[in-house]
Amino acid sequence: MPSAEVLSAPGIPSLTNHVSGYLPKLRSNQGNYVASSGWMRPSPSNTPMDELRKRFHDEGYVWIKDVIPREVVYDMREHYFSRFAHTGMLLPHISPRDGIFDTSSDPTSHQGIGGVPIESTNALLNAAHADPTYRTFLAHPSLRAFIRQFTGWKQERIVDRAMLRHNCPGSQSTGIHYDQYFLRDGEDEFLTAWVPIGDCAATGGGLMYLENSTTLGKELESEFLERAEHLPKEERVDAFNQFMSKDGFMSHDAVEFQEMHREKVGRWLVGDYEAGDVVFHNPWMVHAATKNEDALGRIRLASDLRFYEEGAKLDPRWMKIWTHDDGL
């Protein structure tokens, strides 16, 4: 199928709007729209590394523009959604490259990771994660070179359990969490890369980060470890054990969570992400996906990757390709 022109949403604020004070209406799976929000700070990929490292240390994340060529990202988007062309998820007569949701379908029947996929979707997701095209995308030389330059590592190691997450407008999105509690059986010095696979407006299901939440993440993990000290190791490292919520997330209500910790954290921060961008964050930064209310009905597609320095102790549970029934 010939590629249709990639759509761009009218009225999506530019970086100029970010400076002028415009703020989008954001919400998570549950609760009201967030009242205290702000814009993340984007950084060109040629920003001096010392400056980026300082931002990462101070803010818990860096959002880097144009890390991966835009066309490479949209090729991956088209390849992924082509798998779902027969499912009724995509708007007919529109290229999978655009990934527009068919609003005549029930979004709960087309949920991805973070929601509750139906059995036929699970089979497609399993195949997509093992697909050689996806595994090649994860090894893109521009991404890997940037990571080595940023971290100073001679060689990086990606955990095999990278994840592809699609999120249709109106479906369940990723709840509030920090990454370390999913990878407790390895070192806590790793780098997460969140890669939007296609343009993703602030209201389109992308990640939002809780400002100044790194210390909170460390405190919450310390409290958990103290409570779970008596548990067998297998349960202690499990994000779904008796001290965690049943789906592994701390909450699905961004307003409530922010209010609960208001003396320690700031605003929910978000960006208008573009294909080629990558957001890097630390293991403790609290984050969640926004509810996908994209003006054009675009399905949010992204991949989250975890990198360690070669030789670090890895969580062995994460050294296998994702499947829907792996229990993690």
One Martini backbone bead per residue (centre of mass of N, CA, C, O) as a GRO file, in nm:
protein
  328
    1MET     BB    1   0.094   0.036   0.025
    2PRO     BB    2   0.082   0.348  -0.003
    3SER     BB    3   0.189   0.624   0.144
    4ALA     BB    4   0.059   0.845   0.330
    5GLU     BB    5   0.030   1.134   0.447
    6VAL     BB    6   0.137   1.278   0.716
    7LEU     BB    7  -0.025   1.384   0.980
    8SER     BB    8  -0.137   1.704   1.122
    9ALA     BB    9  -0.236   1.881   1.384
   10PRO     BB   10  -0.442   2.118   1.455
   11GLY     BB   11  -0.340   2.336   1.715
   12ILE     BB   12  -0.066   2.253   1.790
   13PRO     BB   13   0.162   2.351   1.993
   14SER     BB   14   0.429   2.528   1.999
   15LEU     BB   15   0.710   2.637   2.149
   16THR     BB   16   0.594   2.921   2.168
   17ASN     BB   17   0.346   2.844   2.334
   18HIS     BB   18   0.497   2.740   2.575
   19VAL     BB   19   0.608   3.024   2.654
   20SER     BB   20   0.315   3.179   2.654
   21GLY     BB   21   0.122   2.961   2.847
   22TYR     BB   22   0.019   2.725   2.715
   23LEU     BB   23  -0.213   2.460   2.821
   24PRO     BB   24  -0.304   2.153   2.842
   25LYS     BB   25  -0.543   1.899   2.873
   26LEU     BB   26  -0.498   1.672   3.140
   27ARG     BB   27  -0.513   1.309   3.184
   28SER     BB   28  -0.588   1.015   3.317
   29ASN     BB   29  -0.769   0.739   3.362
   30GLN     BB   30  -0.840   0.903   3.620
   31GLY     BB   31  -1.015   1.168   3.691
   32ASN     BB   32  -0.922   1.476   3.654
   33TYR     BB   33  -0.798   1.743   3.541
   34VAL     BB   34  -0.506   1.894   3.536
   35ALA     BB   35  -0.401   2.193   3.702
   36SER     BB   36  -0.082   2.117   3.738
   37SER     BB   37   0.108   2.222   3.464
   38GLY     BB   38   0.371   2.156   3.210
   39TRP     BB   39   0.663   2.199   3.028
   40MET     BB   40   0.893   2.055   2.877
   41ARG     BB   41   1.242   2.040   2.792
   42PRO     BB   42   1.393   2.074   2.503
   43SER     BB   43   1.675   1.917   2.319
   44PRO     BB   44   1.915   1.929   2.122
   45SER     BB   45   2.142   1.691   2.002
   46ASN     BB   46   2.386   1.929   2.011
   47THR     BB   47   2.406   1.948   2.296
   48PRO     BB   48   2.601   1.963   2.541
   49MET     BB   49   2.671   1.705   2.749
   50ASP     BB   50   2.707   1.853   3.018
   51GLU     BB   51   2.427   1.985   3.009
   52LEU     BB   52   2.257   1.725   2.994
   53ARG     BB   53   2.361   1.596   3.257
   54LYS     BB   54   2.260   1.818   3.442
   55ARG     BB   55   1.962   1.798   3.375
   56PHE     BB   56   1.931   1.505   3.457
   57HIS     BB   57   2.015   1.542   3.751
   58ASP     BB   58   1.804   1.775   3.822
   59GLU     BB   59   1.524   1.650   3.654
   60GLY     BB   60   1.537   1.321   3.546
   61TYR     BB   61   1.551   1.441   3.244
   62VAL     BB   62   1.568   1.411   2.873
   63TRP     BB   63   1.475   1.588   2.573
   64ILE     BB   64   1.544   1.466   2.249
   65LYS     BB   65   1.606   1.576   1.938
   66ASP     BB   66   1.664   1.396   1.659
   67VAL     BB   67   1.790   1.096   1.693
   68ILE     BB   68   1.594   0.976   1.482
   69PRO     BB   69   1.491   0.929   1.189
   70ARG     BB   70   1.179   0.996   1.086
   71GLU     BB   71   1.139   0.772   0.866
   72VAL     BB   72   1.215   0.534   1.046
   73VAL     BB   73   0.982   0.569   1.244
   74TYR     BB   74   0.748   0.548   1.029
   75ASP     BB   75   0.821   0.267   0.934
   76MET     BB   76   0.759   0.133   1.206
   77ARG     BB   77   0.467   0.219   1.226
   78GLU     BB   78   0.367   0.080   0.968
   79HIS     BB   79   0.453  -0.206   1.041
   80TYR     BB   80   0.282  -0.239   1.294
   81PHE     BB   81  -0.012  -0.159   1.182
   82SER     BB   82  -0.029  -0.378   0.959
   83ARG     BB   83  -0.109  -0.607   1.162
   84PHE     BB   84  -0.405  -0.440   1.223
   85ALA     BB   85  -0.581  -0.407   0.956
   86HIS     BB   86  -0.801  -0.657   1.028
   87THR     BB   87  -0.935  -0.552   1.324
   88GLY     BB   88  -1.070  -0.241   1.323
   89MET     BB   89  -0.873  -0.010   1.435
   90LEU     BB   90  -0.852   0.119   1.158
   91LEU     BB   91  -0.896   0.351   0.936
   92PRO     BB   92  -1.018   0.344   0.646
   93HIS     BB   93  -0.806   0.442   0.380
   94ILE     BB   94  -0.560   0.454   0.577
   95SER     BB   95  -0.255   0.457   0.659
   96PRO     BB   96  -0.061   0.294   0.890
   97ARG     BB   97   0.133   0.536   0.923
   98ASP     BB   98  -0.089   0.706   1.078
   99GLY     BB   99  -0.275   0.563   1.286
  100ILE     BB  100  -0.603   0.567   1.276
  101PHE     BB  101  -0.884   0.559   1.451
  102ASP     BB  102  -1.182   0.374   1.462
  103THR     BB  103  -1.471   0.509   1.606
  104SER     BB  104  -1.663   0.252   1.548
  105SER     BB  105  -1.492   0.134   1.760
  106ASP     BB  106  -1.394  -0.033   2.044
  107PRO     BB  107  -1.129   0.049   2.242
  108THR     BB  108  -1.139  -0.208   2.438
  109SER     BB  109  -1.071  -0.405   2.176
  110HIS     BB  110  -0.765  -0.230   2.136
  111GLN     BB  111  -0.563  -0.299   2.349
  112GLY     BB  112  -0.267  -0.264   2.509
  113ILE     BB  113  -0.022  -0.204   2.687
  114GLY     BB  114  -0.190  -0.111   3.003
  115GLY     BB  115  -0.413  -0.283   2.942
  116VAL     BB  116  -0.669  -0.528   2.816
  117PRO     BB  117  -0.610  -0.751   2.608
  118ILE     BB  118  -0.711  -0.945   2.380
  119GLU     BB  119  -0.626  -1.247   2.256
  120SER     BB  120  -0.569  -1.160   1.959
  121THR     BB  121  -0.378  -0.927   2.042
  122ASN     BB  122  -0.162  -1.089   2.191
  123ALA     BB  123  -0.055  -1.235   1.940
  124LEU     BB  124   0.038  -0.975   1.795
  125LEU     BB  125   0.228  -0.873   2.018
  126ASN     BB  126   0.422  -1.107   2.029
  127ALA     BB  127   0.516  -1.079   1.732
  128ALA     BB  128   0.614  -0.780   1.741
  129HIS     BB  129   0.849  -0.827   1.957
  130ALA     BB  130   1.001  -1.053   1.762
  131ASP     BB  131   1.052  -0.873   1.535
  132PRO     BB  132   1.318  -0.788   1.339
  133THR     BB  133   1.241  -0.491   1.286
  134TYR     BB  134   1.232  -0.408   1.583
  135ARG     BB  135   1.515  -0.504   1.672
  136THR     BB  136   1.658  -0.311   1.475
  137PHE     BB  137   1.546  -0.045   1.583
  138LEU     BB  138   1.685  -0.072   1.869
  139ALA     BB  139   1.983  -0.060   1.703
  140HIS     BB  140   2.014   0.218   1.626
  141PRO     BB  141   2.297   0.401   1.581
  142SER     BB  142   2.202   0.682   1.685
  143LEU     BB  143   2.101   0.590   1.959
  144ARG     BB  144   2.356   0.441   2.064
  145ALA     BB  145   2.556   0.674   2.037
  146PHE     BB  146   2.418   0.869   2.228
  147ILE     BB  147   2.432   0.696   2.484
  148ARG     BB  148   2.741   0.681   2.501
  149GLN     BB  149   2.788   0.987   2.517
  150PHE     BB  150   2.609   1.049   2.765
  151THR     BB  151   2.733   0.820   2.971
  152GLY     BB  152   3.036   0.698   2.888
  153TRP     BB  153   3.008   0.434   2.766
  154LYS     BB  154   3.151   0.182   2.585
  155GLN     BB  155   2.896  -0.016   2.652
  156GLU     BB  156   2.578  -0.119   2.588
  157ARG     BB  157   2.273  -0.267   2.746
  158ILE     BB  158   1.990  -0.424   2.648
  159VAL     BB  159   1.697  -0.524   2.730
  160ASP     BB  160   1.487  -0.755   2.586
  161ARG     BB  161   1.232  -0.617   2.742
  162ALA     BB  162   1.092  -0.458   2.527
  163MET     BB  163   0.825  -0.211   2.450
  164LEU     BB  164   0.507  -0.199   2.285
  165ARG     BB  165   0.277   0.088   2.282
  166HIS     BB  166  -0.062   0.106   2.235
  167ASN     BB  167  -0.309   0.395   2.221
  168CYS     BB  168  -0.622   0.450   2.207
  169PRO     BB  169  -0.876   0.639   2.194
  170GLY     BB  170  -1.026   0.567   2.513
  171SER     BB  171  -0.815   0.400   2.642
  172GLN     BB  172  -0.597   0.244   2.826
  173SER     BB  173  -0.332   0.357   3.024
  174THR     BB  174  -0.051   0.427   3.179
  175GLY     BB  175   0.037   0.429   3.490
  176ILE     BB  176   0.168   0.510   3.790
  177HIS     BB  177   0.536   0.528   3.801
  178TYR     BB  178   0.842   0.359   3.849
  179ASP     BB  179   1.090   0.153   3.716
  180GLN     BB  180   1.242  -0.003   3.947
  181TYR     BB  181   0.999  -0.195   4.051
  182PHE     BB  182   1.036  -0.384   3.784
  183LEU     BB  183   1.385  -0.402   3.838
  184ARG     BB  184   1.492  -0.526   4.130
  185ASP     BB  185   1.707  -0.766   4.020
  186GLY     BB  186   1.885  -0.514   3.969
  187GLU     BB  187   2.033  -0.255   3.903
  188ASP     BB  188   1.975   0.112   3.963
  189GLU     BB  189   2.167   0.170   3.699
  190PHE     BB  190   1.967   0.313   3.458
  191LEU     BB  191   1.831   0.371   3.122
  192THR     BB  192   1.557   0.531   2.993
  193ALA     BB  193   1.385   0.496   2.675
  194TRP     BB  194   1.151   0.707   2.514
  195VAL     BB  195   0.978   0.616   2.201
  196PRO     BB  196   0.817   0.780   1.971
  197ILE     BB  197   0.600   0.639   1.707
  198GLY     BB  198   0.540   0.929   1.630
  199ASP     BB  199   0.342   1.170   1.660
  200CYS     BB  200   0.276   1.336   1.995
  201ALA     BB  201   0.064   1.485   2.165
  202ALA     BB  202  -0.007   1.587   2.480
  203THR     BB  203  -0.316   1.455   2.427
  204GLY     BB  204  -0.197   1.153   2.293
  205GLY     BB  205  -0.054   0.950   2.529
  206GLY     BB  206   0.187   1.044   2.648
  207LEU     BB  207   0.423   1.136   2.856
  208MET     BB  208   0.424   1.218   3.207
  209TYR     BB  209   0.595   1.423   3.450
  210LEU     BB  210   0.696   1.448   3.782
  211GLU     BB  211   0.808   1.700   3.935
  212ASN     BB  212   1.055   1.630   4.152
  213SER     BB  213   1.041   1.278   4.187
  214THR     BB  214   1.301   1.123   4.259
  215THR     BB  215   1.293   1.124   4.569
  216LEU     BB  216   1.020   0.989   4.596
  217GLY     BB  217   1.092   0.722   4.461
  218LYS     BB  218   1.308   0.643   4.672
  219GLU     BB  219   1.122   0.650   4.919
  220LEU     BB  220   0.914   0.440   4.827
  221GLU     BB  221   1.117   0.208   4.794
  222SER     BB  222   1.221   0.204   5.083
  223GLU     BB  223   0.948   0.139   5.212
  224PHE     BB  224   0.899  -0.122   5.068
  225LEU     BB  225   1.155  -0.280   5.157
  226GLU     BB  226   1.081  -0.273   5.454
  227ARG     BB  227   0.806  -0.426   5.432
  228ALA     BB  228   0.948  -0.673   5.246
  229GLU     BB  229   1.183  -0.811   5.407
  230HIS     BB  230   1.026  -1.096   5.477
  231LEU     BB  231   1.028  -1.177   5.198
  232PRO     BB  232   1.080  -1.349   4.949
  233LYS     BB  233   1.258  -1.268   4.682
  234GLU     BB  234   1.044  -1.326   4.463
  235GLU     BB  235   0.841  -1.121   4.600
  236ARG     BB  236   1.016  -0.864   4.647
  237VAL     BB  237   1.060  -0.816   4.317
  238ASP     BB  238   0.756  -0.793   4.285
  239ALA     BB  239   0.514  -0.570   4.145
  240PHE     BB  240   0.261  -0.788   4.253
  241ASN     BB  241   0.253  -0.784   4.541
  242GLN     BB  242   0.103  -0.728   4.854
  243PHE     BB  243   0.218  -0.406   4.837
  244MET     BB  244   0.081  -0.391   4.566
  245SER     BB  245  -0.088  -0.345   4.309
  246LYS     BB  246  -0.245  -0.552   4.083
  247ASP     BB  247  -0.104  -0.373   3.823
  248GLY     BB  248   0.168  -0.210   3.946
  249PHE     BB  249   0.042   0.059   4.020
  250MET     BB  250  -0.002   0.345   4.219
  251SER     BB  251  -0.190   0.487   3.996
  252HIS     BB  252  -0.472   0.656   3.790
  253ASP     BB  253  -0.452   0.946   3.953
  254ALA     BB  254  -0.295   1.240   3.908
  255VAL     BB  255  -0.429   1.432   4.108
  256GLU     BB  256  -0.419   1.260   4.365
  257PHE     BB  257  -0.113   1.205   4.370
  258GLN     BB  258  -0.018   1.498   4.375
  259GLU     BB  259  -0.167   1.575   4.638
  260MET     BB  260  -0.035   1.361   4.828
  261HIS     BB  261   0.272   1.500   4.726
  262ARG     BB  262   0.286   1.825   4.726
  263GLU     BB  263   0.552   1.879   4.915
  264LYS     BB  264   0.758   1.718   4.692
  265VAL     BB  265   0.619   1.824   4.428
  266GLY     BB  266   0.506   1.923   4.122
  267ARG     BB  267   0.433   1.910   3.814
  268TRP     BB  268   0.292   1.809   3.523
  269LEU     BB  269   0.483   1.700   3.250
  270VAL     BB  270   0.494   1.787   2.895
  271GLY     BB  271   0.479   1.700   2.537
  272ASP     BB  272   0.540   1.760   2.188
  273TYR     BB  273   0.595   1.493   2.008
  274GLU     BB  274   0.838   1.365   1.776
  275ALA     BB  275   0.963   1.207   1.533
  276GLY     BB  276   1.291   1.117   1.681
  277ASP     BB  277   1.242   1.133   1.962
  278VAL     BB  278   1.388   1.126   2.305
  279VAL     BB  279   1.330   1.005   2.635
  280PHE     BB  280   1.523   1.040   2.928
  281HIS     BB  281   1.524   0.841   3.235
  282ASN     BB  282   1.515   0.759   3.549
  283PRO     BB  283   1.424   0.506   3.785
  284TRP     BB  284   1.248   0.739   3.978
  285MET     BB  285   1.069   0.873   3.785
  286VAL     BB  286   0.758   0.993   3.779
  287HIS     BB  287   0.505   0.836   3.565
  288ALA     BB  288   0.275   0.873   3.277
  289ALA     BB  289   0.000   0.848   3.085
  290THR     BB  290  -0.202   0.999   2.890
  291LYS     BB  291  -0.492   1.057   2.776
  292ASN     BB  292  -0.630   0.980   2.470
  293GLU     BB  293  -0.721   1.307   2.293
  294ASP     BB  294  -0.682   1.323   1.997
  295ALA     BB  295  -0.781   1.528   1.736
  296LEU     BB  296  -0.718   1.284   1.501
  297GLY     BB  297  -0.706   0.984   1.624
  298ARG     BB  298  -0.435   0.897   1.719
  299ILE     BB  299  -0.225   0.642   1.776
  300ARG     BB  300  -0.032   0.554   2.026
  301LEU     BB  301   0.323   0.497   1.975
  302ALA     BB  302   0.566   0.313   2.176
  303SER     BB  303   0.898   0.275   2.332
  304ASP     BB  304   1.055   0.097   2.603
  305LEU     BB  305   1.392   0.131   2.726
  306ARG     BB  306   1.676  -0.051   2.873
  307PHE     BB  307   1.994   0.063   3.002
  308TYR     BB  308   2.323  -0.066   3.042
  309GLU     BB  309   2.618  -0.133   3.144
  310GLU     BB  310   2.855  -0.323   3.064
  311GLY     BB  311   2.849  -0.562   3.342
  312ALA     BB  312   2.600  -0.534   3.474
  313LYS     BB  313   2.342  -0.607   3.682
  314LEU     BB  314   2.077  -0.794   3.579
  315ASP     BB  315   1.751  -0.866   3.522
  316PRO     BB  316   1.666  -1.183   3.432
  317ARG     BB  317   1.357  -1.139   3.363
  318TRP     BB  318   1.452  -0.917   3.119
  319MET     BB  319   1.613  -1.148   2.927
  320LYS     BB  320   1.340  -1.140   2.752
  321ILE     BB  321   1.095  -1.144   2.545
  322TRP     BB  322   0.803  -1.021   2.526
  323THR     BB  323   0.501  -1.138   2.685
  324HIS     BB  324   0.176  -1.151   2.801
  325ASP     BB  325   0.267  -1.414   3.013
  326ASP     BB  326   0.537  -1.327   3.200
  327GLY     BB  327   0.452  -1.165   3.483
  328LEU     BB  328   0.567  -0.837   3.448
   0.00000   0.00000   0.00000
